[in-house]
Amino acid sequence: MLIRKPPQIRASEITPKHVYLNRRKFLAVPALAAFPGLAPAGVRLADVRKSPFSTDEKITPYQHATHYNNFYEFGTGKEQPAELAKNLRISPWAISVEGHVARPRVFDFDDIMKLAPLEERIYRLRCVEGWSMVIPWIGYPLNALIRQVEPTSKAKYVAFESLYDSKQMPAARWAGIPFPYVEGLRMDEAMHPLTLLCVGMYGETLPNQSGAPVRLVVPWKYGFKSIKSIVKIKFTEKQPPTTWSRANPQEYGFYSNVNPQVDHPRWSQAKERRLGEFFKRNTLMFNGYGDQVAQLYAGMDLRKYY
Amino acid sequence: MPAWTSASITKPLVFALCLSPLGALVWRGFHDGLGANPIEFITHATGDWTLRFLLITLAVTPARRLLGMPGLIRYRRMLGLFAFFYGCLHFITYLWLDKFFDLHEIAVDIGKRPFITAGFAAFVMLIPLAMTSTNNWVRRLGGKRWQRLHRLIYVSAAAGCLHYYWLVKSDVRAPLAYAAVLALLLAARMIARRPSRPAARGKESPATSAATPR
Ligand code: HEM
């Protein structure tokens, strides 16, 4: 092992760009920051406010939340993303925000970190497969970003796109779904204060397998709506295509609100297994966020718009 | 045959080997090795081993011919019963840990969800085969009828593959791989049955053939 530090290494080569550009928001733990390879995510985030939207339910252990993932770009096995996403390049990162907006713009990670104060939101996460977790996300409402770009009256929907790089994601070719992964929300869903633009979890920046560096979290919808590793956000007039409903329209719709009364054709959605619990618990309408979001769907037939 | 391959030694050995997937599962259970969703892990492991043992059982006859080891026949019953054993574990996992013996929900599931219907059919077909696996039953049914009945294992394995194919969300590689192995085994059987290959038939000793359907 080299003890003497090679003098020609610049700080920017050691510390991820978004970290050193943004020192005030990171309480860099020295040992971890010096060896980013040892702690692929683990940069602590400082100045994070608590949120009244947080649940006080028991938080899922970090190990489970980061080793039981659906991130099909990195394989369809639950433990594969933790391994295969390890070396994902997340710096530099750019998110292009475009479409029906007055001020289209490309944000880099640093811009994103500066848009609004960070909050911790402890949300339930319900997967369409029938399991759930409780995760302390860090981010701020997506509407803070949306306001920056000033959507026009034509903007009825928001389309999101994940990074797709077949070189960094060789396992993706076997996933059986089309890439890049795309998702969408109606404008009012995207503006809803619960809808989080997320940059961290468990007090730290996002681990790669959890959608680093920037993802969406929409807690009243099935997990696959909460798109990971976002590179594009586009405001559209028409309802945008979404990956799972494209792959299998009978089974996955555009809305995909958590709904115990509407079964997935292949399994019941009435119950869920909270990871770490033995017995199943009943699934709640809108994943328990009905008080906040039910009015978005007033008058809609949720069997039809599943 | 050398002494170390004598049945008194190899049979318990094969038996222990067949139990090792269960052993591994139990070991993991006591060492925090079942991951974030232990019940899913158990469901998948037992389902995988049911299907694997079905295919291993079906591979015995072609393997005897290809390897010129007719003695392998003595393990076939044990392997088939292990398929049933893991199938029982798999089904019990579902009944107990997934549905908590909610009979109404289970009945709805079996009727309504094609992947469960296929799995259930695959399992039910194994019950008569396990029941009639004794020498006594071979005699009672007569070799021919017993043989015809036990061809059900192909149907069960096919239903098992279909079950797997229908339950995956999008990545169909594993179920297709199992189905391909099954197709290969079926093809091997067809080819061997062709009358133009009398040599293959000749290898079978008359002593075992009555109780050893292909
Ligand atoms: C011979 C009979 C059967 C075979 C060969 C079989 C095989 C399998 C296999 C290979 C898997 C997937 C494992 C994996 O993903 O690694 C599986 C999963 C499963 N099987 Fe079976 N199975 C059988 C019978 C049944 C029965 C009778 C039931 C229930 C009535 C059942 C319920 C399930 C369930 C619930 C899953 C998990 C589905 C999921 O994770 O989404 N299986 N089975």
PDB file of N, CA and C and ligand atoms in Angstrom, chain A residues 129 267, chain B residues 40 43-52 54 83 87 90-91 94-95 98 106 110 115-116 118-124 126 156-157 159-161 163-164 167-168 178, ligand 1:
ATOM      1  N   GLU A 129     -45.061  -5.783  -6.004  1.00  0.00           N
ATOM      2  CA  GLU A 129     -44.894  -7.223  -5.763  1.00  0.00           C
ATOM      3  C   GLU A 129     -45.439  -7.675  -4.418  1.00  0.00           C
ATOM      4  N   TRP A 267     -51.584 -11.398  -8.815  1.00  0.00           N
ATOM      5  CA  TRP A 267     -51.588 -11.572  -7.370  1.00  0.00           C
ATOM      6  C   TRP A 267     -52.469 -10.511  -6.721  1.00  0.00           C
TER       7      TRP A 267
ATOM      8  N   GLU B  40     -40.009 -15.035   1.002  1.00  0.00           N
ATOM      9  CA  GLU B  40     -39.839 -15.118  -0.442  1.00  0.00           C
ATOM     10  C   GLU B  40     -38.644 -16.007  -0.786  1.00  0.00           C
ATOM     11  N   THR B  43     -39.716 -19.579  -0.359  1.00  0.00           N
ATOM     12  CA  THR B  43     -40.628 -19.958  -1.450  1.00  0.00           C
ATOM     13  C   THR B  43     -39.836 -20.226  -2.726  1.00  0.00           C
ATOM     14  N   HIS B  44     -38.913 -19.328  -3.025  1.00  0.00           N
ATOM     15  CA  HIS B  44     -38.160 -19.495  -4.261  1.00  0.00           C
ATOM     16  C   HIS B  44     -37.230 -20.694  -4.203  1.00  0.00           C
ATOM     17  N   ALA B  45     -36.536 -20.870  -3.077  1.00  0.00           N
ATOM     18  CA  ALA B  45     -35.591 -21.984  -2.983  1.00  0.00           C
ATOM     19  C   ALA B  45     -36.320 -23.327  -3.091  1.00  0.00           C
ATOM     20  N   THR B  46     -37.439 -23.460  -2.383  1.00  0.00           N
ATOM     21  CA  THR B  46     -38.142 -24.742  -2.428  1.00  0.00           C
ATOM     22  C   THR B  46     -38.764 -24.966  -3.810  1.00  0.00           C
ATOM     23  N   GLY B  47     -39.263 -23.905  -4.440  1.00  0.00           N
ATOM     24  CA  GLY B  47     -39.815 -24.028  -5.799  1.00  0.00           C
ATOM     25  C   GLY B  47     -38.729 -24.443  -6.786  1.00  0.00           C
ATOM     26  N   ASP B  48     -37.583 -23.779  -6.674  1.00  0.00           N
ATOM     27  CA  ASP B  48     -36.461 -24.117  -7.557  1.00  0.00           C
ATOM     28  C   ASP B  48     -36.083 -25.587  -7.406  1.00  0.00           C
ATOM     29  N   TRP B  49     -35.989 -26.046  -6.161  1.00  0.00           N
ATOM     30  CA  TRP B  49     -35.528 -27.427  -5.953  1.00  0.00           C
ATOM     31  C   TRP B  49     -36.579 -28.451  -6.354  1.00  0.00           C
ATOM     32  N   THR B  50     -37.846 -28.096  -6.247  1.00  0.00           N
ATOM     33  CA  THR B  50     -38.882 -29.007  -6.739  1.00  0.00           C
ATOM     34  C   THR B  50     -38.682 -29.241  -8.233  1.00  0.00           C
ATOM     35  N   LEU B  51     -38.535 -28.139  -8.949  1.00  0.00           N
ATOM     36  CA  LEU B  51     -38.395 -28.247 -10.399  1.00  0.00           C
ATOM     37  C   LEU B  51     -37.091 -28.959 -10.761  1.00  0.00           C
ATOM     38  N   ARG B  52     -36.027 -28.630 -10.040  1.00  0.00           N
ATOM     39  CA  ARG B  52     -34.749 -29.282 -10.331  1.00  0.00           C
ATOM     40  C   ARG B  52     -34.826 -30.784 -10.093  1.00  0.00           C
ATOM     41  N   LEU B  54     -37.459 -32.651 -10.201  1.00  0.00           N
ATOM     42  CA  LEU B  54     -38.272 -33.266 -11.256  1.00  0.00           C
ATOM     43  C   LEU B  54     -37.406 -33.532 -12.482  1.00  0.00           C
ATOM     44  N   ALA B  83     -38.360 -34.781  -5.171  1.00  0.00           N
ATOM     45  CA  ALA B  83     -39.105 -33.739  -5.888  1.00  0.00           C
ATOM     46  C   ALA B  83     -40.422 -33.476  -5.167  1.00  0.00           C
ATOM     47  N   GLY B  87     -41.603 -30.223  -3.178  1.00  0.00           N
ATOM     48  CA  GLY B  87     -42.901 -29.674  -3.581  1.00  0.00           C
ATOM     49  C   GLY B  87     -43.811 -29.458  -2.382  1.00  0.00           C
ATOM     50  N   HIS B  90     -42.612 -26.465  -0.487  1.00  0.00           N
ATOM     51  CA  HIS B  90     -42.971 -25.271  -1.265  1.00  0.00           C
ATOM     52  C   HIS B  90     -44.451 -24.945  -1.057  1.00  0.00           C
ATOM     53  N   PHE B  91     -45.265 -25.953  -1.159  1.00  0.00           N
ATOM     54  CA  PHE B  91     -46.712 -25.753  -1.007  1.00  0.00           C
ATOM     55  C   PHE B  91     -47.045 -25.324   0.426  1.00  0.00           C
ATOM     56  N   TYR B  94     -46.279 -21.783   1.004  1.00  0.00           N
ATOM     57  CA  TYR B  94     -47.361 -20.950   0.467  1.00  0.00           C
ATOM     58  C   TYR B  94     -48.577 -20.963   1.390  1.00  0.00           C
ATOM     59  N   LEU B  95     -49.013 -22.161   1.773  1.00  0.00           N
ATOM     60  CA  LEU B  95     -50.219 -22.280   2.609  1.00  0.00           C
ATOM     61  C   LEU B  95     -50.068 -21.551   3.932  1.00  0.00           C
ATOM     62  N   ASP B  98     -47.423 -17.666   3.392  1.00  0.00           N
ATOM     63  CA  ASP B  98     -47.949 -16.664   2.463  1.00  0.00           C
ATOM     64  C   ASP B  98     -49.420 -16.391   2.742  1.00  0.00           C
ATOM     65  N   ILE B 106     -56.971 -18.954  -0.499  1.00  0.00           N
ATOM     66  CA  ILE B 106     -56.220 -19.948  -1.261  1.00  0.00           C
ATOM     67  C   ILE B 106     -57.052 -20.452  -2.442  1.00  0.00           C
ATOM     68  N   ILE B 110     -56.158 -20.135  -6.385  1.00  0.00           N
ATOM     69  CA  ILE B 110     -55.979 -21.278  -7.281  1.00  0.00           C
ATOM     70  C   ILE B 110     -56.886 -21.145  -8.503  1.00  0.00           C
ATOM     71  N   PHE B 115     -50.833 -18.597 -12.671  1.00  0.00           N
ATOM     72  CA  PHE B 115     -49.554 -19.184 -12.254  1.00  0.00           C
ATOM     73  C   PHE B 115     -49.749 -20.109 -11.050  1.00  0.00           C
ATOM     74  N   ILE B 116     -50.702 -19.740 -10.173  1.00  0.00           N
ATOM     75  CA  ILE B 116     -50.995 -20.615  -9.033  1.00  0.00           C
ATOM     76  C   ILE B 116     -51.726 -21.870  -9.523  1.00  0.00           C
ATOM     77  N   ALA B 118     -51.411 -23.388 -12.330  1.00  0.00           N
ATOM     78  CA  ALA B 118     -50.434 -24.289 -12.942  1.00  0.00           C
ATOM     79  C   ALA B 118     -49.580 -24.967 -11.870  1.00  0.00           C
ATOM     80  N   GLY B 119     -49.126 -24.205 -10.876  1.00  0.00           N
ATOM     81  CA  GLY B 119     -48.304 -24.781  -9.808  1.00  0.00           C
ATOM     82  C   GLY B 119     -49.089 -25.821  -9.035  1.00  0.00           C
ATOM     83  N   PHE B 120     -50.341 -25.492  -8.757  1.00  0.00           N
ATOM     84  CA  PHE B 120     -51.184 -26.413  -8.005  1.00  0.00           C
ATOM     85  C   PHE B 120     -51.390 -27.706  -8.796  1.00  0.00           C
ATOM     86  N   ALA B 121     -51.667 -27.559 -10.079  1.00  0.00           N
ATOM     87  CA  ALA B 121     -51.849 -28.745 -10.927  1.00  0.00           C
ATOM     88  C   ALA B 121     -50.571 -29.592 -10.921  1.00  0.00           C
ATOM     89  N   ALA B 122     -49.425 -28.921 -11.041  1.00  0.00           N
ATOM     90  CA  ALA B 122     -48.151 -29.644 -11.057  1.00  0.00           C
ATOM     91  C   ALA B 122     -47.975 -30.435  -9.760  1.00  0.00           C
ATOM     92  N   PHE B 123     -48.354 -29.807  -8.670  1.00  0.00           N
ATOM     93  CA  PHE B 123     -48.189 -30.459  -7.373  1.00  0.00           C
ATOM     94  C   PHE B 123     -49.167 -31.625  -7.206  1.00  0.00           C
ATOM     95  N   VAL B 124     -50.429 -31.385  -7.551  1.00  0.00           N
ATOM     96  CA  VAL B 124     -51.455 -32.428  -7.378  1.00  0.00           C
ATOM     97  C   VAL B 124     -51.094 -33.681  -8.179  1.00  0.00           C
ATOM     98  N   LEU B 126     -48.294 -34.837  -8.680  1.00  0.00           N
ATOM     99  CA  LEU B 126     -47.222 -35.611  -8.046  1.00  0.00           C
ATOM    100  C   LEU B 126     -47.745 -36.519  -6.936  1.00  0.00           C
ATOM    101  N   SER B 156     -46.335 -32.890 -15.100  1.00  0.00           N
ATOM    102  CA  SER B 156     -46.104 -32.101 -13.889  1.00  0.00           C
ATOM    103  C   SER B 156     -44.936 -31.135 -14.091  1.00  0.00           C
ATOM    104  N   ALA B 157     -43.851 -31.640 -14.650  1.00  0.00           N
ATOM    105  CA  ALA B 157     -42.686 -30.779 -14.873  1.00  0.00           C
ATOM    106  C   ALA B 157     -43.032 -29.655 -15.855  1.00  0.00           C
ATOM    107  N   ALA B 159     -46.015 -28.365 -16.322  1.00  0.00           N
ATOM    108  CA  ALA B 159     -46.849 -27.406 -15.585  1.00  0.00           C
ATOM    109  C   ALA B 159     -45.987 -26.576 -14.640  1.00  0.00           C
ATOM    110  N   GLY B 160     -44.962 -27.196 -14.066  1.00  0.00           N
ATOM    111  CA  GLY B 160     -44.032 -26.461 -13.201  1.00  0.00           C
ATOM    112  C   GLY B 160     -43.314 -25.362 -13.968  1.00  0.00           C
ATOM    113  N   CYS B 161     -42.889 -25.669 -15.187  1.00  0.00           N
ATOM    114  CA  CYS B 161     -42.223 -24.656 -16.023  1.00  0.00           C
ATOM    115  C   CYS B 161     -43.182 -23.523 -16.366  1.00  0.00           C
ATOM    116  N   HIS B 163     -45.812 -22.613 -14.682  1.00  0.00           N
ATOM    117  CA  HIS B 163     -45.979 -21.909 -13.410  1.00  0.00           C
ATOM    118  C   HIS B 163     -44.873 -20.862 -13.241  1.00  0.00           C
ATOM    119  N   TYR B 164     -43.658 -21.269 -13.484  1.00  0.00           N
ATOM    120  CA  TYR B 164     -42.508 -20.381 -13.321  1.00  0.00           C
ATOM    121  C   TYR B 164     -42.560 -19.281 -14.386  1.00  0.00           C
ATOM    122  N   LEU B 167     -45.045 -16.663 -13.517  1.00  0.00           N
ATOM    123  CA  LEU B 167     -44.899 -15.864 -12.301  1.00  0.00           C
ATOM    124  C   LEU B 167     -43.822 -14.796 -12.401  1.00  0.00           C
ATOM    125  N   VAL B 168     -42.864 -14.947 -13.316  1.00  0.00           N
ATOM    126  CA  VAL B 168     -41.841 -13.910 -13.418  1.00  0.00           C
ATOM    127  C   VAL B 168     -42.450 -12.660 -14.057  1.00  0.00           C
ATOM    128  N   TYR B 178     -35.235 -23.878 -17.848  1.00  0.00           N
ATOM    129  CA  TYR B 178     -35.809 -25.124 -17.317  1.00  0.00           C
ATOM    130  C   TYR B 178     -36.655 -25.820 -18.384  1.00  0.00           C
TER     131      TYR B 178
HETATM  132  C1  HEM C   1     -44.556 -29.265  -8.772  1.00  0.00           C
HETATM  133  C2  HEM C   1     -45.041 -28.169  -8.362  1.00  0.00           C
HETATM  134  C3  HEM C   1     -44.324 -26.842  -8.345  1.00  0.00           C
HETATM  135  C4  HEM C   1     -43.137 -26.450  -8.881  1.00  0.00           C
HETATM  136  C5  HEM C   1     -42.173 -27.275  -9.701  1.00  0.00           C
HETATM  137  C6  HEM C   1     -42.943 -25.070  -8.540  1.00  0.00           C
HETATM  138  C7  HEM C   1     -41.835 -24.318  -8.906  1.00  0.00           C
HETATM  139  C8  HEM C   1     -41.660 -22.992  -8.591  1.00  0.00           C
HETATM  140  C9  HEM C   1     -40.549 -22.200  -9.002  1.00  0.00           C
HETATM  141  C10 HEM C   1     -39.380 -22.700  -9.850  1.00  0.00           C
HETATM  142  C11 HEM C   1     -40.720 -20.958  -8.504  1.00  0.00           C
HETATM  143  C12 HEM C   1     -39.832 -19.744  -8.720  1.00  0.00           C
HETATM  144  C13 HEM C   1     -38.634 -19.735  -7.880  1.00  0.00           C
HETATM  145  C14 HEM C   1     -37.734 -18.583  -8.172  1.00  0.00           C
HETATM  146  O1  HEM C   1     -38.198 -17.532  -8.621  1.00  0.00           O
HETATM  147  O2  HEM C   1     -36.534 -18.752  -7.959  1.00  0.00           O
HETATM  148  C15 HEM C   1     -41.941 -20.958  -7.761  1.00  0.00           C
HETATM  149  C16 HEM C   1     -42.458 -19.865  -7.108  1.00  0.00           C
HETATM  150  C17 HEM C   1     -43.670 -19.855  -6.477  1.00  0.00           C
HETATM  151  N1  HEM C   1     -44.550 -20.906  -6.392  1.00  0.00           N
HETATM  152 FE1  HEM C   1     -44.289 -22.771  -7.088  1.00  0.00          FE
HETATM  153  N2  HEM C   1     -44.012 -24.621  -7.817  1.00  0.00           N
HETATM  154  C18 HEM C   1     -44.880 -25.689  -7.676  1.00  0.00           C
HETATM  155  C19 HEM C   1     -46.081 -25.686  -7.004  1.00  0.00           C
HETATM  156  C20 HEM C   1     -46.629 -24.588  -6.401  1.00  0.00           C
HETATM  157  C21 HEM C   1     -47.887 -24.573  -5.713  1.00  0.00           C
HETATM  158  C22 HEM C   1     -48.803 -25.765  -5.522  1.00  0.00           C
HETATM  159  C23 HEM C   1     -48.078 -23.301  -5.261  1.00  0.00           C
HETATM  160  C24 HEM C   1     -49.236 -22.725  -4.503  1.00  0.00           C
HETATM  161  C25 HEM C   1     -50.464 -23.092  -4.622  1.00  0.00           C
HETATM  162  C26 HEM C   1     -46.935 -22.524  -5.655  1.00  0.00           C
HETATM  163  C27 HEM C   1     -46.763 -21.194  -5.364  1.00  0.00           C
HETATM  164  C28 HEM C   1     -45.651 -20.464  -5.689  1.00  0.00           C
HETATM  165  C29 HEM C   1     -45.464 -19.085  -5.303  1.00  0.00           C
HETATM  166  C30 HEM C   1     -46.440 -18.217  -4.519  1.00  0.00           C
HETATM  167  C31 HEM C   1     -44.227 -18.697  -5.810  1.00  0.00           C
HETATM  168  C32 HEM C   1     -43.562 -17.334  -5.658  1.00  0.00           C
HETATM  169  C33 HEM C   1     -44.091 -16.368  -6.641  1.00  0.00           C
HETATM  170  C34 HEM C   1     -43.448 -15.025  -6.581  1.00  0.00           C
HETATM  171  O3  HEM C   1     -42.409 -14.845  -5.957  1.00  0.00           O
HETATM  172  O4  HEM C   1     -43.993 -14.115  -7.190  1.00  0.00           O
HETATM  173  N3  HEM C   1     -46.072 -23.336  -6.348  1.00  0.00           N
HETATM  174  N4  HEM C   1     -42.500 -22.218  -7.838  1.00  0.00           N
END
